[in-house]
Amino acid sequence: MTAFTTETPARTTSVGTAHTRIEGRDKVTGAARYAAEVPFTGLTHGWLVLSTVARGRISAMDTQAVLALPGVLAVLDHRNAPRVTTDYTGMMGMRPDPTCAVFQHDRVPHLGWPVALVVAETSEQAREAAESLVVHYEQEPHDIDFTGERPDACTLDGNAPAVTEKGDVAAQLAVSAVVVDAEYTTPAEHHNPLEPHAATARWDAGRLEVIDSNQGVAWVAGELANLFSLDPCSVRVRSEHVGGGFGCKGVRVHQVAAVMAATLLHRPVRVALTRRQMFSLAGYRSPTSQRVRLGADADGRLRALEHRSVSLTSTVYDFVEASAGVARVMYDADAHHTANRVVRLDVPTPTWMRAPGKAPGSFALEAALDELAEKCGLDPVELRLRNEPERGPVSGLPFAGRGLTACFREGVHRFGWADRDPRPGIRRDGRWLLGTGTAAASFGAGAAPSTAAATAHADGTFTVRISAADIGTGARTALTLVAADALRVPPEHVQVRIGDSDFGPAMIAGRSMGTRSWAWAITAAAGELRERLAGGTGIPDEGITVRSDTSAAIEALTSAERHSFGAQFAEVAVDVATGEVRVRRMLGIFAAGRIVNPLTARNQLRGGMIWGISMALHEEAVRDRASGGPVGADLAGYHMATHADVPHIEADWIDDHNAEDPVGVKGIGEIGVVGAAAAIANAVWHATGARHRHLPIRPDRVLTAGRAATLGGQSTAHPHMSR
């Protein structure tokens, strides 16, 4: 037994100083193992067979020929697969997507629906056998046509009410001096994390173990226990390193199929998705059609705000891309209406994608605000500042800090906004027209109950265990800094272990709530551990461990609007002959609470802004009407921003301290995306005089908009855009 000494500094300052990633060397040298790289004795491989029709029934399947192929061990389909249940409520009160309950019936609700799993000794054998499996279908007509005008669109509550209403929009629009009424659309987009989805399942001494790539091990373990009606204590999920998530790495078909096969074969089974399969099985961001109506006095103060959004979902599960929700936080008006509606089509189920709802919603709302500023003859920044709400526009709750005004003021100074000529189509650089634009951003800063364990060792070091997930954000490093400060020791004295469901329940890496939730639990555990050690009690060889649970503390929080905020600025150049748009520079200023690690935080914010470039100018998933499937389901056919498209990007933050906040940490993984596409679209208008209400802003659309503006006699459109 070793006595604890209190000779450590009374205060350390690890939080707020730049630290390289703790696991960085392992990742660049290949020592860090991802889900598909962990070896197992007797490992077998499963390959999914996906439907080739968009709607219908499986009428026959020739499995005998496949079973006779070299190395093939089993073929699972709806006739022999273990039964699972989806009759339960999972994490955060959500019901599971029935898509993950594979091989339970002969129905096919969309192209790429899993119809079988072939298991073989090697991955190559499994793939060859899967591709040779002949499946017969009774095909039915399918419907994939998405528009905002479909009469079968229905309101649907998601994580928030579908509709909010106050005041009379029509009446306020009628008395408004200035009105904007426009439709904005965004296409379907795909996550495409660098590491594809993969999972290995095995049974060991009556316990199910799954090695996976996911955003929450406790979440996946709980879902698997529910699906297979298992004792939760008999399921362990590990996910040490994750090569990107962005919302799509939750409970998917590959984990469930692997568990099914491992249960039947009594051997470890690995199922990994191909890039093409991910376009059908990993979720995506739904396309949206959004109508925004704004009414304002001549001085730009809003009297009416209506934001209505339509998105799509599958016929098997209702998922809402709640794009109208962004208006419920950003701006108030005497009449304030928002609504989210969905259309059920024969397509895969959408899911959360970085800044769900807020990314497409901010494009529509912030583009409409820019149009309103133009009509009012006001600077776009000034218009936003004049419409800053004192309380939540819908909730009526006070803001627990709202740093948007400070973000804009800092951004105006840093970006050189004051030198901007407000007239569009004026600035040139050779063949390029130049323009600048801005937009506001917000994202929720919530917290979810989590547990953590902190252990003091006899050698003076500490270990913290928490079921957190590092999906590439640097969470492992950030939590080490938080723990070091809470324990008042250098970071080198702390080891943080994550990615194991045996560590207990904790929030997933999602909704920008991960770091805040985990930091709270770690701080609580570390504080109690220090109190235990301060009594002078010696540390036994096995160490002293305390465990925290933040459920009660989070429940006791006062009701308030808690968000991160930001101001986005962009400068673009538009080629008047080709319609090419190039972003030349971007600046984002954010109010995001206490920044734990400036190095990784800045990378997160810049990464989000780059995603905004991709959203504004490149990304567009298209479905083939005849087949019902995605066109170009790979990283060659699906366009996204690359290094050549990324300009000089600055991301910074203001002081955003709230004395009443017990943690001070807010999420930053998503707010960098919000508003970025709108800032770019607004800059394109400033460069050309032509509005773009439909993303992405492709060269053909730029040329078409320029011709339309010229033919329509709009003096703000540059004449060369008619070429």
Short mmCIF file of C-alpha atoms in Angstrom, two decimals, residues 250-471:
data_model
loop_
_atom_site.label_atom_id
_atom_site.label_comp_id
_atom_site.label_asym_id
_atom_site.label_seq_id
_atom_site.Cartn_x
_atom_site.Cartn_y
_atom_site.Cartn_z
CA GLY A 250 -24.84 2.88 -35.37
CA VAL A 251 -26.70 -0.43 -35.46
CA ARG A 252 -26.61 -1.76 -39.01
CA VAL A 253 -27.24 -5.00 -40.85
CA HIS A 254 -23.62 -6.17 -40.81
CA GLN A 255 -23.47 -6.52 -37.01
CA VAL A 256 -26.77 -8.38 -36.84
CA ALA A 257 -25.85 -10.68 -39.72
CA ALA A 258 -22.48 -11.45 -38.11
CA VAL A 259 -24.15 -12.36 -34.81
CA MET A 260 -26.65 -14.61 -36.60
CA ALA A 261 -23.92 -16.48 -38.45
CA ALA A 262 -21.67 -16.81 -35.40
CA THR A 263 -24.63 -18.23 -33.46
CA LEU A 264 -25.29 -20.90 -36.11
CA LEU A 265 -21.69 -21.83 -36.90
CA HIS A 266 -20.14 -21.51 -33.42
CA ARG A 267 -17.17 -19.73 -35.01
CA PRO A 268 -16.14 -16.09 -35.30
CA VAL A 269 -17.76 -14.41 -38.32
CA ARG A 270 -16.70 -11.11 -39.86
CA VAL A 271 -19.00 -9.09 -42.10
CA ALA A 272 -17.60 -6.00 -43.83
CA LEU A 273 -19.48 -3.73 -46.19
CA THR A 274 -18.09 -2.68 -49.52
CA ARG A 275 -18.15 0.97 -50.50
CA ARG A 276 -20.96 0.26 -52.96
CA GLN A 277 -23.00 -1.58 -50.32
CA MET A 278 -22.68 1.40 -47.98
CA PHE A 279 -24.75 3.46 -50.41
CA SER A 280 -27.70 1.17 -49.63
CA LEU A 281 -27.04 0.01 -46.07
CA ALA A 282 -25.32 2.82 -44.15
CA GLY A 283 -27.95 5.55 -44.34
CA TYR A 284 -27.66 8.98 -45.95
CA ARG A 285 -29.01 12.51 -45.70
CA SER A 286 -32.47 12.80 -47.21
CA PRO A 287 -33.06 15.33 -49.97
CA THR A 288 -35.18 18.27 -48.85
CA SER A 289 -37.60 20.70 -50.39
CA GLN A 290 -38.00 23.75 -48.18
CA ARG A 291 -40.25 26.76 -48.45
CA VAL A 292 -39.30 29.87 -46.50
CA ARG A 293 -41.58 32.89 -46.21
CA LEU A 294 -40.31 36.00 -44.46
CA GLY A 295 -42.12 39.24 -43.87
CA ALA A 296 -40.38 42.29 -42.44
CA ASP A 297 -40.79 45.99 -41.82
CA ALA A 298 -38.78 48.37 -43.98
CA ASP A 299 -36.03 48.34 -41.36
CA GLY A 300 -35.66 44.57 -41.68
CA ARG A 301 -37.32 43.52 -38.44
CA LEU A 302 -39.20 40.29 -38.94
CA ARG A 303 -42.97 40.19 -38.57
CA ALA A 304 -43.51 36.73 -40.11
CA LEU A 305 -41.30 33.66 -40.39
CA GLU A 306 -42.49 30.42 -41.94
CA HIS A 307 -40.13 27.52 -42.60
CA ARG A 308 -41.60 24.31 -44.01
CA SER A 309 -39.54 21.31 -45.03
CA VAL A 310 -40.31 18.05 -46.81
CA SER A 311 -37.91 15.10 -46.72
CA LEU A 312 -38.20 11.44 -47.63
CA THR A 313 -38.07 8.22 -45.66
CA SER A 314 -38.44 4.53 -46.41
CA THR A 315 -41.59 2.42 -46.25
CA VAL A 316 -40.19 0.39 -43.34
CA TYR A 317 -39.07 3.12 -40.93
CA ASP A 318 -39.89 6.78 -40.37
CA PHE A 319 -36.87 9.06 -40.20
CA VAL A 320 -37.29 12.84 -40.26
CA GLU A 321 -34.67 15.25 -41.59
CA ALA A 322 -35.95 18.06 -39.39
CA SER A 323 -34.65 20.97 -41.46
CA ALA A 324 -37.30 23.44 -40.29
CA GLY A 325 -36.02 23.05 -36.74
CA VAL A 326 -33.19 25.53 -37.29
CA ALA A 327 -35.67 28.42 -37.40
CA ARG A 328 -36.92 27.52 -33.94
CA VAL A 329 -33.64 28.74 -32.47
CA MET A 330 -32.30 31.41 -34.79
CA TYR A 331 -34.91 34.14 -35.31
CA ASP A 332 -38.23 35.26 -33.83
CA ALA A 333 -41.26 36.97 -35.37
CA ASP A 334 -44.79 37.89 -34.34
CA ALA A 335 -46.00 35.01 -36.49
CA HIS A 336 -43.64 32.03 -36.40
CA HIS A 337 -44.54 28.72 -38.10
CA THR A 338 -42.33 25.69 -38.74
CA ALA A 339 -43.23 22.24 -40.05
CA ASN A 340 -41.39 19.07 -41.04
CA ARG A 341 -43.12 16.60 -43.37
CA VAL A 342 -42.01 13.32 -44.92
CA VAL A 343 -42.82 11.22 -47.98
CA ARG A 344 -42.56 7.42 -47.73
CA LEU A 345 -40.87 5.97 -50.81
CA ASP A 346 -39.29 2.70 -51.95
CA VAL A 347 -35.80 3.76 -50.89
CA PRO A 348 -33.39 2.88 -48.06
CA THR A 349 -33.97 4.62 -44.74
CA PRO A 350 -32.09 7.92 -44.30
CA THR A 351 -30.31 8.56 -41.04
CA TRP A 352 -28.41 11.20 -39.11
CA MET A 353 -25.68 12.87 -41.11
CA ARG A 354 -23.35 15.48 -39.68
CA ALA A 355 -25.52 18.37 -38.44
CA PRO A 356 -28.79 16.56 -39.20
CA GLY A 357 -31.57 18.97 -40.10
CA LYS A 358 -29.40 21.97 -39.33
CA ALA A 359 -27.11 21.69 -42.36
CA PRO A 360 -29.84 21.71 -45.05
CA GLY A 361 -32.15 23.87 -42.92
CA SER A 362 -29.54 26.58 -42.43
CA PHE A 363 -28.96 26.74 -46.19
CA ALA A 364 -32.60 27.58 -46.82
CA LEU A 365 -33.10 29.94 -43.89
CA GLU A 366 -29.82 31.81 -44.20
CA ALA A 367 -30.17 32.17 -47.97
CA ALA A 368 -33.66 33.60 -47.44
CA LEU A 369 -32.26 36.06 -44.86
CA ASP A 370 -29.74 37.18 -47.46
CA GLU A 371 -32.54 37.77 -49.97
CA LEU A 372 -34.42 39.76 -47.35
CA ALA A 373 -31.35 41.90 -46.66
CA GLU A 374 -31.05 42.67 -50.37
CA LYS A 375 -34.71 43.70 -50.61
CA CYS A 376 -34.43 45.86 -47.49
CA GLY A 377 -31.22 47.48 -48.68
CA LEU A 378 -29.48 46.32 -45.51
CA ASP A 379 -26.11 44.77 -44.86
CA PRO A 380 -26.67 41.00 -44.30
CA VAL A 381 -24.84 41.08 -40.97
CA GLU A 382 -26.85 44.07 -39.76
CA LEU A 383 -30.12 42.36 -40.69
CA ARG A 384 -29.24 39.34 -38.57
CA LEU A 385 -28.19 41.45 -35.61
CA ARG A 386 -31.47 43.38 -35.74
CA ASN A 387 -33.35 40.10 -35.41
CA GLU A 388 -31.48 38.62 -32.47
CA PRO A 389 -34.10 37.06 -30.13
CA GLU A 390 -33.97 37.57 -26.37
CA ARG A 391 -35.47 34.12 -25.66
CA GLY A 392 -36.09 30.94 -27.58
CA PRO A 393 -38.48 31.88 -30.41
CA VAL A 394 -40.55 28.73 -29.91
CA SER A 395 -39.68 27.48 -26.43
CA GLY A 396 -39.72 30.89 -24.74
CA LEU A 397 -36.80 29.68 -22.61
CA PRO A 398 -33.79 31.85 -21.82
CA PHE A 399 -30.56 31.24 -23.69
CA ALA A 400 -27.77 29.75 -21.61
CA GLY A 401 -25.39 32.01 -23.48
CA ARG A 402 -25.89 33.27 -27.03
CA GLY A 403 -22.65 34.48 -28.54
CA LEU A 404 -23.85 35.00 -32.10
CA THR A 405 -23.53 38.79 -32.05
CA ALA A 406 -19.98 38.57 -30.74
CA CYS A 407 -19.14 36.00 -33.45
CA PHE A 408 -20.39 38.32 -36.18
CA ARG A 409 -18.55 41.33 -34.80
CA GLU A 410 -15.29 39.42 -34.61
CA GLY A 411 -15.85 37.92 -38.05
CA VAL A 412 -16.62 41.29 -39.65
CA HIS A 413 -13.30 42.58 -38.34
CA ARG A 414 -11.23 39.54 -39.27
CA PHE A 415 -12.75 39.01 -42.72
CA GLY A 416 -12.60 42.64 -43.80
CA TRP A 417 -16.37 42.75 -44.30
CA ALA A 418 -16.55 46.54 -43.89
CA ASP A 419 -14.73 47.01 -47.22
CA ARG A 420 -17.40 45.05 -49.10
CA ASP A 421 -19.24 46.81 -51.93
CA PRO A 422 -22.84 45.60 -51.46
CA ARG A 423 -23.61 45.74 -55.19
CA PRO A 424 -23.42 42.34 -56.91
CA GLY A 425 -21.36 41.64 -60.03
CA ILE A 426 -18.92 44.51 -59.46
CA ARG A 427 -15.60 42.96 -58.39
CA ARG A 428 -13.48 41.14 -60.96
CA ASP A 429 -10.15 39.35 -61.11
CA GLY A 430 -9.49 38.71 -64.79
CA ARG A 431 -12.16 36.33 -66.02
CA TRP A 432 -13.41 35.71 -62.48
CA LEU A 433 -16.27 37.54 -60.79
CA LEU A 434 -15.70 37.88 -57.04
CA GLY A 435 -18.25 37.92 -54.24
CA THR A 436 -18.53 37.53 -50.50
CA GLY A 437 -21.30 36.10 -48.37
CA THR A 438 -22.15 35.34 -44.79
CA ALA A 439 -24.49 33.18 -42.73
CA ALA A 440 -25.23 32.36 -39.10
CA ALA A 441 -24.89 28.96 -37.47
CA SER A 442 -26.17 27.16 -34.41
CA PHE A 443 -26.22 23.65 -33.03
CA GLY A 444 -27.50 22.20 -29.78
CA ALA A 445 -25.19 21.82 -26.78
CA GLY A 446 -26.94 19.14 -24.77
CA ALA A 447 -25.68 16.41 -22.49
CA ALA A 448 -26.84 12.86 -21.83
CA PRO A 449 -26.40 10.72 -18.70
CA SER A 450 -23.09 8.87 -18.70
CA THR A 451 -20.95 6.84 -16.35
CA ALA A 452 -17.19 6.78 -15.88
CA ALA A 453 -14.70 5.06 -13.58
CA ALA A 454 -11.48 6.61 -12.32
CA THR A 455 -8.75 4.52 -10.69
CA ALA A 456 -5.74 5.73 -8.68
CA HIS A 457 -2.76 3.38 -8.86
CA ALA A 458 -0.03 2.92 -6.31
CA ASP A 459 2.62 4.27 -8.69
CA GLY A 460 0.90 7.69 -8.83
CA THR A 461 -0.79 7.18 -12.20
CA PHE A 462 -4.50 7.10 -12.99
CA THR A 463 -6.74 5.16 -15.36
CA VAL A 464 -10.10 6.44 -16.56
CA ARG A 465 -12.58 4.07 -18.20
CA ILE A 466 -15.59 5.29 -20.15
CA SER A 467 -17.62 3.89 -23.05
CA ALA A 468 -16.79 6.85 -25.25
CA ALA A 469 -16.05 6.68 -28.96
CA ASP A 470 -13.27 8.46 -30.82
CA ILE A 471 -14.55 8.61 -34.39
#
